[in-house]
């Protein structure tokens, strides 16, 4: 029997992260789900019970400098087909640079930009040649599209993520894997709100297909959940 494809999903406890866990499990993948804490009777626990041999839950603080140590210990040398970094925060509710305190902006840029790239670089050797390293970005990260007027601080943090991703690409003589910034669409989650047109299932299904198509491509791209390219 062929070995299942392996994916690490960081930020998997709820919303789109949980939807991605479900989508990849339904696609026959083995999922290593990283969360800050395991909550009894949570939807993720229900998925682990349903797919007992296909789900590993790893608990750690993704913003910690040594988060990679916890994840590496749990993987026990296993190679990944994909590492997907989904965790992120909205930032201060006011989204106004004039009101922003140092702690607010520091936490926002750490969680949304620096920590995901740092962790990906620390874990990159565990991703197979031709695999995928992907980050949950947003169309609001696009400087050209300029769609972050209502969420400027959040958009700036995602633009920083994309910038760090492109810098990483330029530091590599050639790409061993695809490096992806992904826009999930406007999704009905706690952050997206009830007015969003996409369900978690629709977005997660689309993103799953995008990642599957990127296996073996070895490119750096900014794509939406339908596989359309977005301007950086």
mmCIF file of N, CA, C and O in Angstrom, residues 106-195:
data_model
loop_
_atom_site.group_PDB
_atom_site.id
_atom_site.type_symbol
_atom_site.label_atom_id
_atom_site.label_comp_id
_atom_site.label_asym_id
_atom_site.label_seq_id
_atom_site.Cartn_x
_atom_site.Cartn_y
_atom_site.Cartn_z
ATOM 1 N N UNK A 106 3.382 44.873 17.573
ATOM 2 C CA UNK A 106 4.412 43.854 17.658
ATOM 3 C C UNK A 106 3.831 42.458 17.605
ATOM 4 O O UNK A 106 4.328 41.584 16.881
ATOM 5 N N UNK A 107 2.752 42.253 18.354
ATOM 6 C CA UNK A 107 2.104 40.941 18.363
ATOM 7 C C UNK A 107 1.495 40.619 17.014
ATOM 8 O O UNK A 107 1.560 39.477 16.539
ATOM 9 N N UNK A 108 0.898 41.615 16.363
ATOM 10 C CA UNK A 108 0.268 41.412 15.063
ATOM 11 C C UNK A 108 1.291 40.965 14.022
ATOM 12 O O UNK A 108 1.075 39.983 13.294
ATOM 13 N N UNK A 109 2.403 41.675 13.918
ATOM 14 C CA UNK A 109 3.397 41.349 12.903
ATOM 15 C C UNK A 109 4.163 40.077 13.249
ATOM 16 O O UNK A 109 4.570 39.332 12.350
ATOM 17 N N UNK A 110 4.351 39.798 14.532
ATOM 18 C CA UNK A 110 4.977 38.539 14.920
ATOM 19 C C UNK A 110 4.100 37.361 14.515
ATOM 20 O O UNK A 110 4.569 36.421 13.857
ATOM 21 N N UNK A 111 2.816 37.410 14.893
ATOM 22 C CA UNK A 111 1.919 36.281 14.644
ATOM 23 C C UNK A 111 1.620 36.083 13.162
ATOM 24 O O UNK A 111 1.532 34.942 12.686
ATOM 25 N N UNK A 112 1.449 37.176 12.415
ATOM 26 C CA UNK A 112 0.998 37.072 11.030
ATOM 27 C C UNK A 112 2.117 37.000 10.008
ATOM 28 O O UNK A 112 1.888 36.559 8.881
ATOM 29 N N UNK A 113 3.313 37.453 10.357
ATOM 30 C CA UNK A 113 4.380 37.521 9.357
ATOM 31 C C UNK A 113 5.659 36.816 9.805
ATOM 32 O O UNK A 113 6.110 35.870 9.169
ATOM 33 N N UNK A 114 6.244 37.264 10.907
ATOM 34 C CA UNK A 114 7.567 36.772 11.290
ATOM 35 C C UNK A 114 7.527 35.316 11.758
ATOM 36 O O UNK A 114 8.319 34.475 11.291
ATOM 37 N N UNK A 115 6.628 34.995 12.675
ATOM 38 C CA UNK A 115 6.599 33.640 13.237
ATOM 39 C C UNK A 115 6.317 32.566 12.183
ATOM 40 O O UNK A 115 6.978 31.515 12.188
ATOM 41 N N UNK A 116 5.353 32.779 11.263
ATOM 42 C CA UNK A 116 5.127 31.734 10.247
ATOM 43 C C UNK A 116 6.335 31.490 9.353
ATOM 44 O O UNK A 116 6.678 30.337 9.068
ATOM 45 N N UNK A 117 6.994 32.578 8.908
ATOM 46 C CA UNK A 117 8.167 32.413 8.054
ATOM 47 C C UNK A 117 9.307 31.761 8.834
ATOM 48 O O UNK A 117 9.990 30.854 8.339
ATOM 49 N N UNK A 118 9.516 32.212 10.061
ATOM 50 C CA UNK A 118 10.573 31.627 10.889
ATOM 51 C C UNK A 118 10.371 30.135 11.073
ATOM 52 O O UNK A 118 11.304 29.326 10.892
ATOM 53 N N UNK A 119 9.142 29.748 11.422
ATOM 54 C CA UNK A 119 8.859 28.337 11.658
ATOM 55 C C UNK A 119 9.003 27.528 10.373
ATOM 56 O O UNK A 119 9.532 26.409 10.382
ATOM 57 N N UNK A 120 8.558 28.086 9.257
ATOM 58 C CA UNK A 120 8.691 27.392 7.972
ATOM 59 C C UNK A 120 10.152 27.166 7.622
ATOM 60 O O UNK A 120 10.545 26.084 7.151
ATOM 61 N N UNK A 121 10.988 28.160 7.855
ATOM 62 C CA UNK A 121 12.414 28.011 7.555
ATOM 63 C C UNK A 121 13.064 26.979 8.474
ATOM 64 O O UNK A 121 13.951 26.229 8.051
ATOM 65 N N UNK A 122 12.608 26.924 9.702
ATOM 66 C CA UNK A 122 13.159 25.950 10.645
ATOM 67 C C UNK A 122 12.748 24.516 10.292
ATOM 68 O O UNK A 122 13.478 23.566 10.588
ATOM 69 N N UNK A 123 11.577 24.376 9.664
ATOM 70 C CA UNK A 123 11.045 23.046 9.347
ATOM 71 C C UNK A 123 11.240 22.650 7.885
ATOM 72 O O UNK A 123 10.853 21.545 7.487
ATOM 73 N N UNK A 124 11.820 23.521 7.088
ATOM 74 C CA UNK A 124 11.879 23.310 5.635
ATOM 75 C C UNK A 124 12.558 22.006 5.251
ATOM 76 O O UNK A 124 12.168 21.360 4.266
ATOM 77 N N UNK A 125 13.559 21.596 6.008
ATOM 78 C CA UNK A 125 14.276 20.365 5.656
ATOM 79 C C UNK A 125 13.402 19.127 5.803
ATOM 80 O O UNK A 125 13.756 18.046 5.293
ATOM 81 N N UNK A 126 12.277 19.266 6.475
ATOM 82 C CA UNK A 126 11.359 18.133 6.632
ATOM 83 C C UNK A 126 10.364 18.018 5.473
ATOM 84 O O UNK A 126 9.582 17.066 5.427
ATOM 85 N N UNK A 127 10.373 18.976 4.553
ATOM 86 C CA UNK A 127 9.472 18.954 3.393
ATOM 87 C C UNK A 127 10.196 18.296 2.225
ATOM 88 O O UNK A 127 11.336 18.634 1.916
ATOM 89 N N UNK A 128 9.542 17.362 1.571
ATOM 90 C CA UNK A 128 10.163 16.602 0.487
ATOM 91 C C UNK A 128 10.480 17.500 -0.704
ATOM 92 O O UNK A 128 9.873 18.556 -0.890
ATOM 93 N N UNK A 129 11.421 17.089 -1.495
ATOM 94 C CA UNK A 129 11.703 17.764 -2.757
ATOM 95 C C UNK A 129 10.452 17.704 -3.634
ATOM 96 O O UNK A 129 9.873 16.629 -3.820
ATOM 97 N N UNK A 130 10.031 18.866 -4.128
ATOM 98 C CA UNK A 130 8.806 18.919 -4.912
ATOM 99 C C UNK A 130 7.547 19.093 -4.088
ATOM 100 O O UNK A 130 6.438 19.076 -4.628
ATOM 101 N N UNK A 131 7.717 19.258 -2.773
ATOM 102 C CA UNK A 131 6.563 19.475 -1.903
ATOM 103 C C UNK A 131 6.089 20.921 -1.943
ATOM 104 O O UNK A 131 6.428 21.685 -2.842
ATOM 105 N N UNK A 132 5.296 21.296 -0.949
ATOM 106 C CA UNK A 132 4.707 22.635 -0.883
ATOM 107 C C UNK A 132 4.878 23.199 0.521
ATOM 108 O O UNK A 132 4.615 22.502 1.513
ATOM 109 N N UNK A 133 5.320 24.441 0.599
ATOM 110 C CA UNK A 133 5.281 25.219 1.834
ATOM 111 C C UNK A 133 4.350 26.393 1.569
ATOM 112 O O UNK A 133 4.598 27.202 0.668
ATOM 113 N N UNK A 134 3.261 26.473 2.310
ATOM 114 C CA UNK A 134 2.215 27.450 2.007
ATOM 115 C C UNK A 134 1.847 28.256 3.244
ATOM 116 O O UNK A 134 1.897 27.762 4.369
ATOM 117 N N UNK A 135 1.451 29.497 2.991
ATOM 118 C CA UNK A 135 1.088 30.430 4.062
ATOM 119 C C UNK A 135 -0.273 31.035 3.750
ATOM 120 O O UNK A 135 -0.552 31.398 2.603
ATOM 121 N N UNK A 136 -1.108 31.181 4.792
ATOM 122 C CA UNK A 136 -2.394 31.823 4.590
ATOM 123 C C UNK A 136 -2.199 33.321 4.584
ATOM 124 O O UNK A 136 -1.971 33.947 5.616
ATOM 125 N N UNK A 137 -2.285 33.897 3.407
ATOM 126 C CA UNK A 137 -2.143 35.328 3.231
ATOM 127 C C UNK A 137 -3.538 35.921 3.037
ATOM 128 O O UNK A 137 -4.507 35.451 3.638
ATOM 129 N N UNK A 138 -3.659 36.916 2.212
ATOM 130 C CA UNK A 138 -4.931 37.570 1.955
ATOM 131 C C UNK A 138 -4.771 38.464 0.739
ATOM 132 O O UNK A 138 -3.668 38.965 0.468
ATOM 133 N N UNK A 139 -5.862 38.702 0.013
ATOM 134 C CA UNK A 139 -5.789 39.672 -1.076
ATOM 135 C C UNK A 139 -5.455 41.063 -0.538
ATOM 136 O O UNK A 139 -4.933 41.916 -1.259
ATOM 137 N N UNK A 140 -5.713 41.286 0.761
ATOM 138 C CA UNK A 140 -5.368 42.569 1.371
ATOM 139 C C UNK A 140 -3.857 42.761 1.497
ATOM 140 O O UNK A 140 -3.393 43.855 1.786
ATOM 141 N N UNK A 141 -3.092 41.696 1.264
ATOM 142 C CA UNK A 141 -1.636 41.816 1.265
ATOM 143 C C UNK A 141 -1.113 42.442 -0.015
ATOM 144 O O UNK A 141 0.028 42.901 -0.056
ATOM 145 N N UNK A 142 -1.927 42.443 -1.061
ATOM 146 C CA UNK A 142 -1.482 42.958 -2.354
ATOM 147 C C UNK A 142 -1.404 44.482 -2.328
ATOM 148 O O UNK A 142 -2.427 45.163 -2.207
ATOM 149 N N UNK A 143 -0.203 45.023 -2.481
ATOM 150 C CA UNK A 143 -0.034 46.473 -2.530
ATOM 151 C C UNK A 143 -0.688 47.031 -3.787
ATOM 152 O O UNK A 143 -1.290 48.106 -3.769
ATOM 153 N N UNK A 144 -0.602 46.270 -4.875
ATOM 154 C CA UNK A 144 -1.181 46.739 -6.143
ATOM 155 C C UNK A 144 -2.703 46.804 -6.076
ATOM 156 O O UNK A 144 -3.316 47.777 -6.537
ATOM 157 N N UNK A 145 -3.341 45.792 -5.494
ATOM 158 C CA UNK A 145 -4.810 45.780 -5.432
ATOM 159 C C UNK A 145 -5.346 46.791 -4.429
ATOM 160 O O UNK A 145 -6.455 47.298 -4.589
ATOM 161 N N UNK A 146 -4.582 47.077 -3.377
ATOM 162 C CA UNK A 146 -4.944 48.081 -2.363
ATOM 163 C C UNK A 146 -6.360 47.871 -1.828
ATOM 164 O O UNK A 146 -7.206 48.760 -1.891
ATOM 165 N N UNK A 147 -6.623 46.686 -1.281
ATOM 166 C CA UNK A 147 -7.956 46.343 -0.775
ATOM 167 C C UNK A 147 -8.021 46.275 0.749
ATOM 168 O O UNK A 147 -8.936 45.674 1.313
ATOM 169 N N UNK A 148 -7.059 46.894 1.418
ATOM 170 C CA UNK A 148 -7.011 46.812 2.879
ATOM 171 C C UNK A 148 -7.424 48.112 3.552
ATOM 172 O O UNK A 148 -7.079 48.335 4.721
ATOM 173 N N UNK A 149 -8.179 48.960 2.868
ATOM 174 C CA UNK A 149 -8.528 50.265 3.442
ATOM 175 C C UNK A 149 -9.286 50.139 4.759
ATOM 176 O O UNK A 149 -9.097 50.948 5.674
ATOM 177 N N UNK A 150 -10.141 49.114 4.892
ATOM 178 C CA UNK A 150 -10.916 48.939 6.120
ATOM 179 C C UNK A 150 -10.156 48.168 7.200
ATOM 180 O O UNK A 150 -10.564 48.170 8.361
ATOM 181 N N UNK A 151 -9.070 47.494 6.818
ATOM 182 C CA UNK A 151 -8.271 46.704 7.762
ATOM 183 C C UNK A 151 -6.789 46.954 7.479
ATOM 184 O O UNK A 151 -6.038 46.024 7.153
ATOM 185 N N UNK A 152 -6.333 48.203 7.586
ATOM 186 C CA UNK A 152 -4.975 48.535 7.147
ATOM 187 C C UNK A 152 -3.867 47.845 7.930
ATOM 188 O O UNK A 152 -2.840 47.467 7.350
ATOM 189 N N UNK A 153 -4.034 47.673 9.229
ATOM 190 C CA UNK A 153 -2.987 47.032 10.012
ATOM 191 C C UNK A 153 -2.906 45.539 9.702
ATOM 192 O O UNK A 153 -1.811 44.984 9.530
ATOM 193 N N UNK A 154 -4.055 44.906 9.610
ATOM 194 C CA UNK A 154 -4.085 43.493 9.232
ATOM 195 C C UNK A 154 -3.488 43.313 7.842
ATOM 196 O O UNK A 154 -2.653 42.436 7.616
ATOM 197 N N UNK A 155 -3.907 44.162 6.887
ATOM 198 C CA UNK A 155 -3.376 44.074 5.530
ATOM 199 C C UNK A 155 -1.876 44.273 5.489
ATOM 200 O O UNK A 155 -1.158 43.578 4.768
ATOM 201 N N UNK A 156 -1.379 45.211 6.281
ATOM 202 C CA UNK A 156 0.061 45.460 6.318
ATOM 203 C C UNK A 156 0.815 44.253 6.862
ATOM 204 O O UNK A 156 1.915 43.931 6.390
ATOM 205 N N UNK A 157 0.234 43.570 7.852
ATOM 206 C CA UNK A 157 0.905 42.385 8.406
ATOM 207 C C UNK A 157 0.970 41.264 7.382
ATOM 208 O O UNK A 157 1.965 40.528 7.309
ATOM 209 N N UNK A 158 -0.064 41.132 6.568
ATOM 210 C CA UNK A 158 -0.052 40.105 5.523
ATOM 211 C C UNK A 158 0.862 40.512 4.365
ATOM 212 O O UNK A 158 1.492 39.654 3.728
ATOM 213 N N UNK A 159 0.956 41.811 4.078
ATOM 214 C CA UNK A 159 1.918 42.279 3.081
ATOM 215 C C UNK A 159 3.339 41.984 3.553
ATOM 216 O O UNK A 159 4.217 41.620 2.750
ATOM 217 N N UNK A 160 3.584 42.125 4.858
ATOM 218 C CA UNK A 160 4.898 41.793 5.419
ATOM 219 C C UNK A 160 5.178 40.301 5.266
ATOM 220 O O UNK A 160 6.315 39.903 4.955
ATOM 221 N N UNK A 161 4.167 39.474 5.487
ATOM 222 C CA UNK A 161 4.321 38.029 5.274
ATOM 223 C C UNK A 161 4.745 37.749 3.835
ATOM 224 O O UNK A 161 5.704 37.002 3.580
ATOM 225 N N UNK A 162 4.037 38.361 2.871
ATOM 226 C CA UNK A 162 4.368 38.145 1.466
ATOM 227 C C UNK A 162 5.773 38.638 1.144
ATOM 228 O O UNK A 162 6.504 38.021 0.366
ATOM 229 N N UNK A 163 6.151 39.768 1.722
ATOM 230 C CA UNK A 163 7.485 40.309 1.485
ATOM 231 C C UNK A 163 8.568 39.369 2.012
ATOM 232 O O UNK A 163 9.583 39.112 1.334
ATOM 233 N N UNK A 164 8.375 38.823 3.209
ATOM 234 C CA UNK A 164 9.334 37.875 3.765
ATOM 235 C C UNK A 164 9.399 36.604 2.924
ATOM 236 O O UNK A 164 10.474 36.001 2.762
ATOM 237 N N UNK A 165 8.260 36.205 2.387
ATOM 238 C CA UNK A 165 8.212 35.021 1.521
ATOM 239 C C UNK A 165 9.045 35.243 0.255
ATOM 240 O O UNK A 165 9.841 34.388 -0.137
ATOM 241 N N UNK A 166 8.872 36.400 -0.376
ATOM 242 C CA UNK A 166 9.645 36.713 -1.581
ATOM 243 C C UNK A 166 11.135 36.853 -1.261
ATOM 244 O O UNK A 166 12.001 36.442 -2.047
ATOM 245 N N UNK A 167 11.452 37.411 -0.108
ATOM 246 C CA UNK A 167 12.859 37.515 0.285
ATOM 247 C C UNK A 167 13.473 36.132 0.470
ATOM 248 O O UNK A 167 14.630 35.886 0.076
ATOM 249 N N UNK A 168 12.716 35.227 1.082
ATOM 250 C CA UNK A 168 13.188 33.850 1.251
ATOM 251 C C UNK A 168 13.439 33.215 -0.110
ATOM 252 O O UNK A 168 14.474 32.568 -0.330
ATOM 253 N N UNK A 169 12.503 33.412 -1.035
ATOM 254 C CA UNK A 169 12.684 32.877 -2.384
ATOM 255 C C UNK A 169 14.002 33.358 -2.994
ATOM 256 O O UNK A 169 14.768 32.567 -3.566
ATOM 257 N N UNK A 170 14.291 34.652 -2.844
ATOM 258 C CA UNK A 170 15.479 35.227 -3.465
ATOM 259 C C UNK A 170 16.777 34.773 -2.793
ATOM 260 O O UNK A 170 17.856 34.859 -3.378
ATOM 261 N N UNK A 171 16.684 34.281 -1.574
ATOM 262 C CA UNK A 171 17.867 33.785 -0.866
ATOM 263 C C UNK A 171 18.250 32.370 -1.309
ATOM 264 O O UNK A 171 19.357 31.910 -1.030
ATOM 265 N N UNK A 172 17.323 31.694 -1.993
ATOM 266 C CA UNK A 172 17.554 30.312 -2.401
ATOM 267 C C UNK A 172 18.055 30.259 -3.846
ATOM 268 O O UNK A 172 17.461 30.886 -4.729
ATOM 269 N N UNK A 173 19.126 29.511 -4.128
ATOM 270 C CA UNK A 173 19.612 29.421 -5.508
ATOM 271 C C UNK A 173 18.586 28.792 -6.440
ATOM 272 O O UNK A 173 18.498 29.129 -7.622
ATOM 273 N N UNK A 174 17.803 27.869 -5.914
ATOM 274 C CA UNK A 174 16.670 27.295 -6.640
ATOM 275 C C UNK A 174 15.670 26.769 -5.614
ATOM 276 O O UNK A 174 16.028 26.478 -4.483
ATOM 277 N N UNK A 175 14.415 26.674 -6.023
ATOM 278 C CA UNK A 175 13.371 26.245 -5.093
ATOM 279 C C UNK A 175 13.265 24.723 -5.067
ATOM 280 O O UNK A 175 12.977 24.108 -6.095
ATOM 281 N N UNK A 176 13.461 24.111 -3.901
ATOM 282 C CA UNK A 176 13.251 22.670 -3.791
ATOM 283 C C UNK A 176 11.763 22.308 -3.736
ATOM 284 O O UNK A 176 11.388 21.163 -3.951
ATOM 285 N N UNK A 177 10.932 23.295 -3.397
ATOM 286 C CA UNK A 177 9.494 23.084 -3.227
ATOM 287 C C UNK A 177 8.778 24.347 -3.694
ATOM 288 O O UNK A 177 9.406 25.372 -3.977
ATOM 289 N N UNK A 178 7.461 24.282 -3.795
ATOM 290 C CA UNK A 178 6.676 25.482 -4.074
ATOM 291 C C UNK A 178 6.533 26.298 -2.800
ATOM 292 O O UNK A 178 6.304 25.741 -1.720
ATOM 293 N N UNK A 179 6.676 27.612 -2.931
ATOM 294 C CA UNK A 179 6.424 28.553 -1.840
ATOM 295 C C UNK A 179 5.177 29.341 -2.208
ATOM 296 O O UNK A 179 5.174 30.065 -3.203
ATOM 297 N N UNK A 180 4.117 29.207 -1.414
ATOM 298 C CA UNK A 180 2.832 29.790 -1.781
ATOM 299 C C UNK A 180 2.306 30.753 -0.729
ATOM 300 O O UNK A 180 2.322 30.452 0.469
ATOM 301 N N UNK A 181 1.834 31.903 -1.191
ATOM 302 C CA UNK A 181 0.983 32.782 -0.388
ATOM 303 C C UNK A 181 -0.432 32.555 -0.897
ATOM 304 O O UNK A 181 -0.690 32.680 -2.095
ATOM 305 N N UNK A 182 -1.344 32.208 -0.011
ATOM 306 C CA UNK A 182 -2.697 31.818 -0.422
ATOM 307 C C UNK A 182 -3.751 32.786 0.107
ATOM 308 O O UNK A 182 -3.745 33.131 1.295
ATOM 309 N N UNK A 183 -4.644 33.194 -0.777
ATOM 310 C CA UNK A 183 -5.804 33.989 -0.381
ATOM 311 C C UNK A 183 -7.010 33.055 -0.318
ATOM 312 O O UNK A 183 -7.407 32.488 -1.344
ATOM 313 N N UNK A 184 -7.611 32.889 0.863
ATOM 314 C CA UNK A 184 -8.699 31.905 1.006
ATOM 315 C C UNK A 184 -10.058 32.379 0.516
ATOM 316 O O UNK A 184 -11.014 31.609 0.527
ATOM 317 N N UNK A 185 -10.134 33.655 0.075
ATOM 318 C CA UNK A 185 -11.439 34.245 -0.208
ATOM 319 C C UNK A 185 -12.017 34.854 1.057
ATOM 320 O O UNK A 185 -11.419 34.787 2.137
ATOM 321 N N UNK A 186 -13.176 35.456 0.914
ATOM 322 C CA UNK A 186 -13.871 36.026 2.079
ATOM 323 C C UNK A 186 -14.741 34.924 2.664
ATOM 324 O O UNK A 186 -15.739 34.518 2.067
ATOM 325 N N UNK A 187 -14.348 34.418 3.824
ATOM 326 C CA UNK A 187 -14.911 33.193 4.368
ATOM 327 C C UNK A 187 -15.698 33.474 5.645
ATOM 328 O O UNK A 187 -15.303 34.306 6.463
ATOM 329 N N UNK A 188 -16.791 32.751 5.827
ATOM 330 C CA UNK A 188 -17.618 32.899 7.026
ATOM 331 C C UNK A 188 -16.935 32.220 8.215
ATOM 332 O O UNK A 188 -17.170 31.052 8.522
ATOM 333 N N UNK A 189 -16.065 32.990 8.860
ATOM 334 C CA UNK A 189 -15.389 32.557 10.087
ATOM 335 C C UNK A 189 -15.593 33.649 11.122
ATOM 336 O O UNK A 189 -16.241 34.666 10.858
ATOM 337 N N UNK A 190 -14.999 33.472 12.308
ATOM 338 C CA UNK A 190 -15.083 34.519 13.329
ATOM 339 C C UNK A 190 -14.500 35.817 12.805
ATOM 340 O O UNK A 190 -15.015 36.907 13.089
ATOM 341 N N UNK A 191 -13.424 35.741 12.019
ATOM 342 C CA UNK A 191 -12.807 36.940 11.474
ATOM 343 C C UNK A 191 -13.576 37.455 10.264
ATOM 344 O O UNK A 191 -13.778 38.659 10.103
ATOM 345 N N UNK A 192 -14.032 36.556 9.393
ATOM 346 C CA UNK A 192 -14.705 36.965 8.163
ATOM 347 C C UNK A 192 -16.113 37.476 8.369
ATOM 348 O O UNK A 192 -16.599 38.300 7.594
ATOM 349 N N UNK A 193 -16.789 36.982 9.400
ATOM 350 C CA UNK A 193 -18.152 37.429 9.688
ATOM 351 C C UNK A 193 -19.213 36.664 8.918
ATOM 352 O O UNK A 193 -18.920 35.926 7.973
ATOM 353 N N UNK A 194 -20.464 36.856 9.309
ATOM 354 C CA UNK A 194 -21.582 36.113 8.722
ATOM 355 C C UNK A 194 -21.938 36.558 7.311
ATOM 356 O O UNK A 194 -22.609 35.830 6.581
ATOM 357 N N UNK A 195 -21.496 37.755 6.910
ATOM 358 C CA UNK A 195 -21.848 38.262 5.580
ATOM 359 C C UNK A 195 -20.943 37.719 4.484
ATOM 360 O O UNK A 195 -21.211 37.934 3.294
#
